[in-house]
Short mmCIF file of C-alpha atoms in Angstrom, two decimals:
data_model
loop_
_atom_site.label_atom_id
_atom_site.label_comp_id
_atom_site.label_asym_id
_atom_site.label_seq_id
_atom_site.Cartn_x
_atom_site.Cartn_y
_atom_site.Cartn_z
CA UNK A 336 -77.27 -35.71 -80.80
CA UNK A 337 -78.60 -32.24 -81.31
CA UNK A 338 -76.74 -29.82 -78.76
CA UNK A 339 -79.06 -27.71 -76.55
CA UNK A 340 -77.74 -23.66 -75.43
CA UNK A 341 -80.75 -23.53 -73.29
CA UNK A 342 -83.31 -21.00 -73.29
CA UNK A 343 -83.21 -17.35 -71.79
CA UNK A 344 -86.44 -15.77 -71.08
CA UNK A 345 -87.13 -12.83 -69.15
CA UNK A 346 -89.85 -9.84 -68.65
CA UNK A 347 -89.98 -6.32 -67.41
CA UNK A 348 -92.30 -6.80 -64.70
CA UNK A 349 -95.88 -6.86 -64.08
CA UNK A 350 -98.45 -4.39 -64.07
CA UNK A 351 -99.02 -1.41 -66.92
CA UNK A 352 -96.12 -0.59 -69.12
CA UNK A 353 -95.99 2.42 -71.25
CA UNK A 354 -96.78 1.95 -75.01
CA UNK A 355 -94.07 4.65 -75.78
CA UNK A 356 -91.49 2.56 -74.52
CA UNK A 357 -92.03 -0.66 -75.81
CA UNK A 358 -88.86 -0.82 -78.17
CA UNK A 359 -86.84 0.21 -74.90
CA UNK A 360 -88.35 -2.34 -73.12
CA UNK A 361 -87.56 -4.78 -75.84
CA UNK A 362 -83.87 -3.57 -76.35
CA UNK A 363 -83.42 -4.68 -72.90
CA UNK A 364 -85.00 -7.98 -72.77
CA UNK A 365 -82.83 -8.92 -75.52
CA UNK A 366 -80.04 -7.33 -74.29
CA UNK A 367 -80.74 -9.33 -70.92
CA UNK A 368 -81.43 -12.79 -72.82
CA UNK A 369 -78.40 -12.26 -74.61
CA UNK A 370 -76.07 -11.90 -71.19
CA UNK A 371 -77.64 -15.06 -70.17
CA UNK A 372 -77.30 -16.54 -72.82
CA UNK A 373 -73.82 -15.75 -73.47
CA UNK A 374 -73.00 -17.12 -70.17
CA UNK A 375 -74.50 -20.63 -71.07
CA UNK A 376 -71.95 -21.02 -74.16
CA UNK A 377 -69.08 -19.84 -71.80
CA UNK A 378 -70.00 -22.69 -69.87
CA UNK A 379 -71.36 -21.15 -67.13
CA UNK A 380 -74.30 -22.84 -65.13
CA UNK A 381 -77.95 -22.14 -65.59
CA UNK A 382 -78.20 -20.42 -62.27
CA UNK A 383 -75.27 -18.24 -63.41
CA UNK A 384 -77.19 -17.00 -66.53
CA UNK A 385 -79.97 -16.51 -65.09
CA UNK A 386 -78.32 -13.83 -62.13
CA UNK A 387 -76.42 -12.05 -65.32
CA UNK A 388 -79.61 -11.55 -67.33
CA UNK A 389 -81.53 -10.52 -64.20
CA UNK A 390 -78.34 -7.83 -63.34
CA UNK A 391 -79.21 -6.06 -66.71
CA UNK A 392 -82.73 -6.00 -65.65
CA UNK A 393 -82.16 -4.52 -62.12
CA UNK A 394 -79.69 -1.59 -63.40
CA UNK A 395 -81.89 -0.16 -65.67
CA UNK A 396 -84.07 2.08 -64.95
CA UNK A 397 -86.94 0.58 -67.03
CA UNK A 398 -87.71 -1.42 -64.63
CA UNK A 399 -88.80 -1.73 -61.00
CA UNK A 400 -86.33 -4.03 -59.51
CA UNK A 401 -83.04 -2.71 -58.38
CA UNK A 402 -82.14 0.90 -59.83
CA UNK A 403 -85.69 2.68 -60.12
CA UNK A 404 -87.75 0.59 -57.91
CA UNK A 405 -90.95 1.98 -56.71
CA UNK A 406 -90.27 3.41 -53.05
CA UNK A 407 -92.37 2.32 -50.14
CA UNK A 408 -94.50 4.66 -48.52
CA UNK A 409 -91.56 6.35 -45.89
CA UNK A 410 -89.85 6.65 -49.47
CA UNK A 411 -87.34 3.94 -49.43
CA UNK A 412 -86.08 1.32 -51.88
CA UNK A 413 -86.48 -2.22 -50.49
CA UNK A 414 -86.30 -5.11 -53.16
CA UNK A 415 -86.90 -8.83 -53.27
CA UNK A 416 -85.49 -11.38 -55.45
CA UNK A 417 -85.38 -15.07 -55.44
CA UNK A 418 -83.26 -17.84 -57.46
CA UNK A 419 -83.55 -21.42 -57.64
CA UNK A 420 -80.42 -24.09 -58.96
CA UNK A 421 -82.96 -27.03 -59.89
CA UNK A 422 -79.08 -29.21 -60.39
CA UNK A 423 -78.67 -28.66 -56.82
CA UNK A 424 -82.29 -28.51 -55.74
CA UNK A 425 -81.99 -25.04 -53.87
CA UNK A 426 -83.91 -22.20 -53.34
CA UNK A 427 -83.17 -19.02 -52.05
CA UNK A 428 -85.08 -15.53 -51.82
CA UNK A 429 -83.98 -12.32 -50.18
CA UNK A 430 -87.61 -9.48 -49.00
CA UNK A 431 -87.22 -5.59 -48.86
CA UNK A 432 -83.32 -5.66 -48.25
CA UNK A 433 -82.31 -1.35 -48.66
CA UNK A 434 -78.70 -0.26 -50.32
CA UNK A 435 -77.62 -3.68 -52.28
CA UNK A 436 -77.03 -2.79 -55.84
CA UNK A 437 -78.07 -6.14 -56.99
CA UNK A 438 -80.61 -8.37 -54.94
CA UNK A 439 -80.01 -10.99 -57.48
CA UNK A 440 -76.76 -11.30 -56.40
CA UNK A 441 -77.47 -11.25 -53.05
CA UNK A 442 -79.80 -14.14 -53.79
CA UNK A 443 -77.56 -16.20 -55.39
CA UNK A 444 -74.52 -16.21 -52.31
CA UNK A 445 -77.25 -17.12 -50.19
CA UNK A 446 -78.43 -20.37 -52.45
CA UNK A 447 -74.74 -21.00 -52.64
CA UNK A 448 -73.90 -20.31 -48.64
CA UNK A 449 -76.45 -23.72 -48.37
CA UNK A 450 -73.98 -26.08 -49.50
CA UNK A 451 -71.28 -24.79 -46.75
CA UNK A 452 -71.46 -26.94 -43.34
CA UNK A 453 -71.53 -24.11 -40.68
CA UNK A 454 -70.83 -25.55 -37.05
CA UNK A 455 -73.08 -26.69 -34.20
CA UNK A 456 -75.10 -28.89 -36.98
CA UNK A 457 -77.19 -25.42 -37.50
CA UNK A 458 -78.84 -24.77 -41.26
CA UNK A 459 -77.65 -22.40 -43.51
CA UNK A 460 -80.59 -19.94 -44.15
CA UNK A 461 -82.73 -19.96 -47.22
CA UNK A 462 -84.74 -16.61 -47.02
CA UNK A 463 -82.99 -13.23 -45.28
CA UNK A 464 -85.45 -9.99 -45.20
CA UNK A 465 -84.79 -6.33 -44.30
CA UNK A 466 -81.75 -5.06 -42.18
CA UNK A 467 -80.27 -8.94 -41.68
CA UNK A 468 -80.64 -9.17 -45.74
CA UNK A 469 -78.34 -6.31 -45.94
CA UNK A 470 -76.04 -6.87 -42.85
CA UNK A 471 -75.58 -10.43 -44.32
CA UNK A 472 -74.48 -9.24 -48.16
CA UNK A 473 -72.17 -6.75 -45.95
CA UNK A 474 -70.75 -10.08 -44.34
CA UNK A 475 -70.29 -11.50 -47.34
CA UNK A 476 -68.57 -9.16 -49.87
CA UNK A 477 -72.14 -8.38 -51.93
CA UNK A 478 -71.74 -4.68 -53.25
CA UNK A 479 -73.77 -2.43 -50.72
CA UNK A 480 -74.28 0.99 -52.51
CA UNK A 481 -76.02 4.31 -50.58
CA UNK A 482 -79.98 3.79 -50.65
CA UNK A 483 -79.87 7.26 -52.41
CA UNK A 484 -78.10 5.33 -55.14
CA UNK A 485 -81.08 3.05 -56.29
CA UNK A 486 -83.46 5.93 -56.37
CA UNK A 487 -84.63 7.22 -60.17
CA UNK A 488 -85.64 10.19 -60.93
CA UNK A 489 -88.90 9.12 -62.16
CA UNK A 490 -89.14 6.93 -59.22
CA UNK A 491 -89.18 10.26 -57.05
CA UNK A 492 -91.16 12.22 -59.22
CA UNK A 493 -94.03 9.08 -59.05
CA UNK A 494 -93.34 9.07 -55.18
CA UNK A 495 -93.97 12.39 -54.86
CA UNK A 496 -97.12 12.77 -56.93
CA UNK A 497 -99.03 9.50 -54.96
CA UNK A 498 -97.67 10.70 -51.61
CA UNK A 499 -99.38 14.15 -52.37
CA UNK A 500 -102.16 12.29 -52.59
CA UNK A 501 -102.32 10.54 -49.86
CA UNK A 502 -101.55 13.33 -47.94
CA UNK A 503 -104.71 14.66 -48.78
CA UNK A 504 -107.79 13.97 -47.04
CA UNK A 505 -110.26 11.51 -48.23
CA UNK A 506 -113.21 12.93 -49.36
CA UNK A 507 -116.26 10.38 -48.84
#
């Protein structure tokens, strides 16, 4: 029987992308395909590889998720990410949670916190947005860094230039 490693696939995001960086952007896809897929040979499960490829993703600032997202319009970082263990059959997402290094992670504990019986017969949650996101990944251990922390410096300097902008009136 032929052995299967599994596949590792990942992308820098949608919208435009800048022509001048494309062998940056493809250093780190295959820099991220290559964490995940060094944590499949180790063993580790497919949800596991999946959270270290998407960590390299989210630290760089290449991309907008994690370090160097695009700030909202009051200028803050708030990021989303989402995992699913198809072995397990779970799902779990976290929406515009401020100050965690990696959402991904975040994501992850809470797909895993599913499996734990909590008391009174309630249900573990499956989505956590905003504030509770972060209180919760405070709760449980997840790496909460300053929102200052996760902010670029070309994520400022784009900030800055739409939020002139739209400071401006609109001419009709």
């Amino acid at each position: 029987m032929e052995r299967n490693d599994g596949l590792i696939a990942v992308h820098v995001g949608a919208g435009q992308h800048s022509e001048s960086l494309k062998k940056k952007y493809q250093k780190l896809c295959r820099t991220a395909c290559e964490a995940g897929s060094d944590a499949l040979k180790s063993g580790k499960s497919s949800l596991e590889a999946a959270v270290e490829a998407t960590i390299i993703l989210e630290d760089s600032p290449l991309t907008n998720a994690g370090f160097g997202s695009n700030l909202t319009m009051t200028g803050q970082v708030e990021c989303d990410a989402s995992v699913m263990d198809g072995s397990q059959l779970l799902f779990a997402a976290v929406g515009a949670v401020s100050g965690v290094k990696n959402p991904v992670v975040l994501a992850k504990r809470l797909c895993e916190q599913q499996l734990v019986k909590i008391s009174h017969g309630r249900v573990p949650p499956s989505i956590l947005v905003g504030p509770g996101a972060h209180s919760w990944a405070q709760e449980m251990g997840i790496t909460t860094i300053p929102e200052e922390d996760l902010v670029s410096s070309k994520a400022k300097k784009i900030y800055n230039h739409y939020k002139r902008k739209l400071d401006q009136p609109e001419i009709q």
